[in-house]
JSON list of C-alpha atoms in Angstrom, two decimals:
[
{"chain": "A", "resi": 4, "resn": "MET", "atom": "CA", "xyz": [-142.42, -208.10, -56.13]},
{"chain": "A", "resi": 5, "resn": "PRO", "atom": "CA", "xyz": [-140.23, -205.62, -58.05]},
{"chain": "A", "resi": 6, "resn": "ILE", "atom": "CA", "xyz": [-136.53, -206.37, -58.24]},
{"chain": "A", "resi": 7, "resn": "ALA", "atom": "CA", "xyz": [-135.57, -202.72, -58.64]},
{"chain": "A", "resi": 8, "resn": "ILE", "atom": "CA", "xyz": [-137.20, -199.40, -57.96]},
{"chain": "A", "resi": 9, "resn": "PRO", "atom": "CA", "xyz": [-136.63, -196.10, -59.74]},
{"chain": "A", "resi": 10, "resn": "GLU", "atom": "CA", "xyz": [-134.98, -193.40, -57.65]},
{"chain": "A", "resi": 11, "resn": "SER", "atom": "CA", "xyz": [-134.49, -189.71, -58.17]},
{"chain": "A", "resi": 12, "resn": "ASN", "atom": "CA", "xyz": [-131.03, -188.35, -57.51]},
{"chain": "A", "resi": 13, "resn": "ILE", "atom": "CA", "xyz": [-129.42, -184.94, -57.75]},
{"chain": "A", "resi": 14, "resn": "SER", "atom": "CA", "xyz": [-127.60, -184.17, -60.99]},
{"chain": "A", "resi": 15, "resn": "TRP", "atom": "CA", "xyz": [-123.97, -183.14, -60.92]},
{"chain": "A", "resi": 16, "resn": "GLU", "atom": "CA", "xyz": [-124.97, -179.90, -62.61]},
{"chain": "A", "resi": 17, "resn": "ALA", "atom": "CA", "xyz": [-127.40, -179.02, -59.82]},
{"chain": "A", "resi": 18, "resn": "ALA", "atom": "CA", "xyz": [-124.88, -180.09, -57.17]},
{"chain": "A", "resi": 19, "resn": "ALA", "atom": "CA", "xyz": [-122.18, -177.88, -58.69]},
{"chain": "A", "resi": 20, "resn": "SER", "atom": "CA", "xyz": [-124.61, -174.95, -58.89]},
{"chain": "A", "resi": 21, "resn": "ILE", "atom": "CA", "xyz": [-125.60, -175.33, -55.23]},
{"chain": "A", "resi": 22, "resn": "SER", "atom": "CA", "xyz": [-122.04, -175.48, -53.92]},
{"chain": "A", "resi": 23, "resn": "ARG", "atom": "CA", "xyz": [-121.01, -172.55, -56.10]},
{"chain": "A", "resi": 24, "resn": "GLY", "atom": "CA", "xyz": [-124.01, -170.48, -54.98]},
{"chain": "A", "resi": 25, "resn": "ALA", "atom": "CA", "xyz": [-123.20, -171.20, -51.34]},
{"chain": "A", "resi": 26, "resn": "VAL", "atom": "CA", "xyz": [-119.53, -170.18, -51.58]},
{"chain": "A", "resi": 27, "resn": "GLU", "atom": "CA", "xyz": [-120.30, -167.14, -53.72]},
{"chain": "A", "resi": 28, "resn": "HIS", "atom": "CA", "xyz": [-122.69, -165.92, -51.05]},
{"chain": "A", "resi": 29, "resn": "ALA", "atom": "CA", "xyz": [-120.11, -166.65, -48.35]},
{"chain": "A", "resi": 30, "resn": "ARG", "atom": "CA", "xyz": [-117.44, -164.75, -50.25]},
{"chain": "A", "resi": 31, "resn": "SER", "atom": "CA", "xyz": [-119.79, -161.76, -50.67]},
{"chain": "A", "resi": 32, "resn": "GLN", "atom": "CA", "xyz": [-120.12, -161.70, -46.87]},
{"chain": "A", "resi": 33, "resn": "GLY", "atom": "CA", "xyz": [-116.36, -162.02, -46.29]},
{"chain": "A", "resi": 34, "resn": "LEU", "atom": "CA", "xyz": [-116.73, -165.59, -45.00]},
{"chain": "A", "resi": 35, "resn": "LYS", "atom": "CA", "xyz": [-114.42, -168.53, -45.65]},
{"chain": "A", "resi": 36, "resn": "VAL", "atom": "CA", "xyz": [-116.39, -171.77, -45.86]},
{"chain": "A", "resi": 37, "resn": "CYS", "atom": "CA", "xyz": [-116.57, -175.17, -47.47]},
{"chain": "A", "resi": 38, "resn": "ALA", "atom": "CA", "xyz": [-119.74, -176.23, -49.30]},
{"chain": "A", "resi": 39, "resn": "ALA", "atom": "CA", "xyz": [-120.43, -179.88, -50.00]},
{"chain": "A", "resi": 40, "resn": "VAL", "atom": "CA", "xyz": [-123.28, -181.49, -51.92]},
{"chain": "A", "resi": 41, "resn": "VAL", "atom": "CA", "xyz": [-124.04, -185.19, -51.68]},
{"chain": "A", "resi": 42, "resn": "ASP", "atom": "CA", "xyz": [-126.50, -187.39, -53.54]},
{"chain": "A", "resi": 43, "resn": "ARG", "atom": "CA", "xyz": [-129.44, -189.11, -51.86]},
{"chain": "A", "resi": 44, "resn": "HIS", "atom": "CA", "xyz": [-127.14, -191.89, -50.67]},
{"chain": "A", "resi": 45, "resn": "GLY", "atom": "CA", "xyz": [-124.60, -189.53, -49.11]},
{"chain": "A", "resi": 46, "resn": "SER", "atom": "CA", "xyz": [-121.93, -189.81, -51.81]},
{"chain": "A", "resi": 47, "resn": "LEU", "atom": "CA", "xyz": [-120.03, -186.61, -52.44]},
{"chain": "A", "resi": 48, "resn": "ILE", "atom": "CA", "xyz": [-120.94, -184.95, -55.76]},
{"chain": "A", "resi": 49, "resn": "SER", "atom": "CA", "xyz": [-119.52, -181.44, -55.38]},
{"chain": "A", "resi": 50, "resn": "LEU", "atom": "CA", "xyz": [-117.15, -179.72, -52.94]},
{"chain": "A", "resi": 51, "resn": "LEU", "atom": "CA", "xyz": [-115.83, -176.17, -52.95]},
{"chain": "A", "resi": 52, "resn": "ARG", "atom": "CA", "xyz": [-113.53, -174.69, -50.31]},
{"chain": "A", "resi": 53, "resn": "ILE", "atom": "CA", "xyz": [-112.71, -171.00, -50.08]},
{"chain": "A", "resi": 54, "resn": "PRO", "atom": "CA", "xyz": [-108.99, -170.67, -49.37]},
{"chain": "A", "resi": 55, "resn": "GLY", "atom": "CA", "xyz": [-108.53, -169.92, -45.69]},
{"chain": "A", "resi": 56, "resn": "ALA", "atom": "CA", "xyz": [-111.56, -171.91, -44.54]},
{"chain": "A", "resi": 57, "resn": "PRO", "atom": "CA", "xyz": [-110.73, -174.03, -41.48]},
{"chain": "A", "resi": 58, "resn": "PHE", "atom": "CA", "xyz": [-109.32, -177.44, -42.44]},
{"chain": "A", "resi": 59, "resn": "HIS", "atom": "CA", "xyz": [-111.94, -179.32, -40.42]},
{"chain": "A", "resi": 60, "resn": "SER", "atom": "CA", "xyz": [-114.68, -177.49, -42.30]},
{"chain": "A", "resi": 61, "resn": "THR", "atom": "CA", "xyz": [-114.24, -179.77, -45.30]},
{"chain": "A", "resi": 62, "resn": "ASP", "atom": "CA", "xyz": [-115.18, -182.92, -43.39]},
{"chain": "A", "resi": 63, "resn": "ILE", "atom": "CA", "xyz": [-117.82, -181.12, -41.33]},
{"chain": "A", "resi": 64, "resn": "ALA", "atom": "CA", "xyz": [-119.52, -179.76, -44.48]},
{"chain": "A", "resi": 65, "resn": "ILE", "atom": "CA", "xyz": [-119.54, -183.24, -46.03]},
{"chain": "A", "resi": 66, "resn": "ASP", "atom": "CA", "xyz": [-120.94, -184.75, -42.81]},
{"chain": "A", "resi": 67, "resn": "LYS", "atom": "CA", "xyz": [-123.63, -182.07, -42.56]},
{"chain": "A", "resi": 68, "resn": "ALA", "atom": "CA", "xyz": [-124.76, -182.89, -46.09]},
{"chain": "A", "resi": 69, "resn": "TYR", "atom": "CA", "xyz": [-124.55, -186.64, -45.36]},
{"chain": "A", "resi": 70, "resn": "THR", "atom": "CA", "xyz": [-126.72, -186.26, -42.24]},
{"chain": "A", "resi": 71, "resn": "ALA", "atom": "CA", "xyz": [-129.30, -184.08, -44.02]},
{"chain": "A", "resi": 72, "resn": "ALA", "atom": "CA", "xyz": [-129.54, -186.50, -46.97]},
{"chain": "A", "resi": 73, "resn": "SER", "atom": "CA", "xyz": [-129.78, -189.59, -44.82]},
{"chain": "A", "resi": 74, "resn": "PHE", "atom": "CA", "xyz": [-132.79, -188.33, -42.86]},
{"chain": "A", "resi": 75, "resn": "GLY", "atom": "CA", "xyz": [-134.23, -185.75, -45.26]},
{"chain": "A", "resi": 76, "resn": "LEU", "atom": "CA", "xyz": [-134.03, -183.32, -42.34]},
{"chain": "A", "resi": 77, "resn": "ALA", "atom": "CA", "xyz": [-132.00, -180.15, -41.91]},
{"chain": "A", "resi": 78, "resn": "THR", "atom": "CA", "xyz": [-129.24, -180.71, -39.37]},
{"chain": "A", "resi": 79, "resn": "GLY", "atom": "CA", "xyz": [-130.39, -177.73, -37.32]},
{"chain": "A", "resi": 80, "resn": "GLU", "atom": "CA", "xyz": [-133.77, -179.40, -36.75]},
{"chain": "A", "resi": 81, "resn": "TRP", "atom": "CA", "xyz": [-132.37, -182.19, -34.55]},
{"chain": "A", "resi": 82, "resn": "ALA", "atom": "CA", "xyz": [-132.60, -180.06, -31.40]},
{"chain": "A", "resi": 83, "resn": "LYS", "atom": "CA", "xyz": [-136.38, -179.94, -31.93]},
{"chain": "A", "resi": 84, "resn": "VAL", "atom": "CA", "xyz": [-136.74, -183.61, -32.92]},
{"chain": "A", "resi": 85, "resn": "LEU", "atom": "CA", "xyz": [-134.61, -185.45, -30.34]},
{"chain": "A", "resi": 86, "resn": "PRO", "atom": "CA", "xyz": [-136.55, -184.41, -27.21]},
{"chain": "A", "resi": 87, "resn": "HIS", "atom": "CA", "xyz": [-139.57, -186.32, -28.57]},
{"chain": "A", "resi": 88, "resn": "HIS", "atom": "CA", "xyz": [-137.66, -189.61, -28.50]},
{"chain": "A", "resi": 89, "resn": "SER", "atom": "CA", "xyz": [-136.51, -191.99, -25.80]},
{"chain": "A", "resi": 90, "resn": "ALA", "atom": "CA", "xyz": [-133.40, -191.35, -23.73]},
{"chain": "A", "resi": 91, "resn": "ALA", "atom": "CA", "xyz": [-131.64, -194.13, -25.64]},
{"chain": "A", "resi": 92, "resn": "VAL", "atom": "CA", "xyz": [-132.30, -192.39, -28.97]},
{"chain": "A", "resi": 93, "resn": "GLN", "atom": "CA", "xyz": [-131.32, -188.99, -27.54]},
{"chain": "A", "resi": 94, "resn": "GLN", "atom": "CA", "xyz": [-128.01, -190.42, -26.35]},
{"chain": "A", "resi": 95, "resn": "GLY", "atom": "CA", "xyz": [-127.35, -192.78, -29.23]},
{"chain": "A", "resi": 96, "resn": "VAL", "atom": "CA", "xyz": [-128.05, -190.63, -32.30]},
{"chain": "A", "resi": 97, "resn": "PRO", "atom": "CA", "xyz": [-125.31, -188.07, -31.58]},
{"chain": "A", "resi": 98, "resn": "LEU", "atom": "CA", "xyz": [-122.78, -190.91, -31.23]},
{"chain": "A", "resi": 99, "resn": "ARG", "atom": "CA", "xyz": [-123.33, -192.15, -34.77]},
{"chain": "A", "resi": 100, "resn": "PRO", "atom": "CA", "xyz": [-120.32, -191.58, -37.03]},
{"chain": "A", "resi": 101, "resn": "ARG", "atom": "CA", "xyz": [-120.74, -188.60, -39.37]},
{"chain": "A", "resi": 102, "resn": "MET", "atom": "CA", "xyz": [-123.91, -187.46, -37.55]},
{"chain": "A", "resi": 103, "resn": "VAL", "atom": "CA", "xyz": [-124.13, -183.66, -37.24]},
{"chain": "A", "resi": 104, "resn": "LEU", "atom": "CA", "xyz": [-126.79, -182.11, -35.02]},
{"chain": "A", "resi": 105, "resn": "PHE", "atom": "CA", "xyz": [-126.16, -178.41, -35.63]},
{"chain": "A", "resi": 106, "resn": "GLY", "atom": "CA", "xyz": [-127.15, -176.14, -38.50]},
{"chain": "A", "resi": 107, "resn": "GLY", "atom": "CA", "xyz": [-125.63, -175.97, -41.95]},
{"chain": "A", "resi": 108, "resn": "GLY", "atom": "CA", "xyz": [-126.93, -179.15, -43.59]},
{"chain": "A", "resi": 109, "resn": "ILE", "atom": "CA", "xyz": [-130.12, -178.94, -45.65]},
{"chain": "A", "resi": 110, "resn": "PRO", "atom": "CA", "xyz": [-131.77, -181.63, -47.79]},
{"chain": "A", "resi": 111, "resn": "VAL", "atom": "CA", "xyz": [-132.41, -180.98, -51.47]},
{"chain": "A", "resi": 112, "resn": "ILE", "atom": "CA", "xyz": [-136.08, -181.76, -52.06]},
{"chain": "A", "resi": 113, "resn": "HIS", "atom": "CA", "xyz": [-137.30, -182.22, -55.63]},
{"chain": "A", "resi": 114, "resn": "GLU", "atom": "CA", "xyz": [-140.88, -183.20, -56.44]},
{"chain": "A", "resi": 115, "resn": "GLY", "atom": "CA", "xyz": [-141.42, -184.22, -52.82]},
{"chain": "A", "resi": 116, "resn": "HIS", "atom": "CA", "xyz": [-138.35, -186.47, -52.60]},
{"chain": "A", "resi": 117, "resn": "CYS", "atom": "CA", "xyz": [-134.96, -185.98, -51.02]},
{"chain": "A", "resi": 118, "resn": "VAL", "atom": "CA", "xyz": [-132.49, -186.18, -53.92]},
{"chain": "A", "resi": 119, "resn": "GLY", "atom": "CA", "xyz": [-129.41, -185.05, -52.00]},
{"chain": "A", "resi": 120, "resn": "ALA", "atom": "CA", "xyz": [-128.25, -182.40, -49.55]},
{"chain": "A", "resi": 121, "resn": "VAL", "atom": "CA", "xyz": [-125.94, -179.45, -49.10]},
{"chain": "A", "resi": 122, "resn": "GLY", "atom": "CA", "xyz": [-123.65, -178.88, -46.12]},
{"chain": "A", "resi": 123, "resn": "VAL", "atom": "CA", "xyz": [-121.75, -175.68, -45.35]},
{"chain": "A", "resi": 124, "resn": "SER", "atom": "CA", "xyz": [-119.13, -175.23, -42.65]},
{"chain": "A", "resi": 125, "resn": "GLY", "atom": "CA", "xyz": [-116.56, -172.62, -41.67]},
{"chain": "A", "resi": 126, "resn": "ALA", "atom": "CA", "xyz": [-118.56, -169.68, -40.35]},
{"chain": "A", "resi": 127, "resn": "SER", "atom": "CA", "xyz": [-121.06, -169.38, -37.51]},
{"chain": "A", "resi": 128, "resn": "GLU", "atom": "CA", "xyz": [-123.93, -171.84, -37.45]},
{"chain": "A", "resi": 129, "resn": "ASP", "atom": "CA", "xyz": [-126.41, -169.20, -38.64]},
{"chain": "A", "resi": 130, "resn": "GLN", "atom": "CA", "xyz": [-124.06, -168.06, -41.41]},
{"chain": "A", "resi": 131, "resn": "ASP", "atom": "CA", "xyz": [-123.52, -171.67, -42.54]},
{"chain": "A", "resi": 132, "resn": "VAL", "atom": "CA", "xyz": [-127.31, -172.12, -42.77]},
{"chain": "A", "resi": 133, "resn": "GLU", "atom": "CA", "xyz": [-127.69, -168.87, -44.71]},
{"chain": "A", "resi": 134, "resn": "CYS", "atom": "CA", "xyz": [-124.99, -169.91, -47.20]},
{"chain": "A", "resi": 135, "resn": "ALA", "atom": "CA", "xyz": [-126.61, -173.33, -47.67]},
{"chain": "A", "resi": 136, "resn": "GLU", "atom": "CA", "xyz": [-129.99, -171.69, -48.26]},
{"chain": "A", "resi": 137, "resn": "LYS", "atom": "CA", "xyz": [-128.46, -169.31, -50.82]},
{"chain": "A", "resi": 138, "resn": "GLY", "atom": "CA", "xyz": [-126.96, -172.31, -52.60]},
{"chain": "A", "resi": 139, "resn": "LEU", "atom": "CA", "xyz": [-130.38, -173.95, -52.78]},
{"chain": "A", "resi": 140, "resn": "GLU", "atom": "CA", "xyz": [-131.93, -170.76, -54.17]},
{"chain": "A", "resi": 141, "resn": "VAL", "atom": "CA", "xyz": [-129.72, -171.15, -57.24]},
{"chain": "A", "resi": 142, "resn": "ILE", "atom": "CA", "xyz": [-131.37, -174.41, -58.31]},
{"chain": "A", "resi": 143, "resn": "ALA", "atom": "CA", "xyz": [-134.84, -172.90, -58.00]},
{"chain": "A", "resi": 144, "resn": "GLU", "atom": "CA", "xyz": [-133.95, -171.11, -61.25]},
{"chain": "A", "resi": 145, "resn": "LEU", "atom": "CA", "xyz": [-132.78, -174.27, -63.08]},
{"chain": "A", "resi": 146, "resn": "PRO", "atom": "CA", "xyz": [-135.03, -176.27, -65.40]},
{"chain": "A", "resi": 147, "resn": "ALA", "atom": "CA", "xyz": [-136.48, -179.40, -63.80]}
]
């Protein structure tokens, strides 16, 4: 039985690039958002807030990233997933602290493993998703 297992985790460089890419896209669209990136365990690695973004957006962005990292599932996918579970799960999951069930949180997948996640908040749900996706596009250009 192994005592420890190797785990992949997002680098701070990739996390910073993702959050920067997300807020740069938001700014280009005239949006004021917060972009958070967490590691695979949900610990905050990078956070950027455009001045004027709603105050609650900071915590919501972090929680979106936390939710996406913890399940390896985009937060916007929960509406499709929950109906396939029992009533207890459907009622209980949304009550979990820091659980976000609307779009804007996306896992960072590297070599088939969730290594972290990005969360964006401050604009509409669709705009938050778009900004998060643009942030992820930035790391596609980075060396592995």
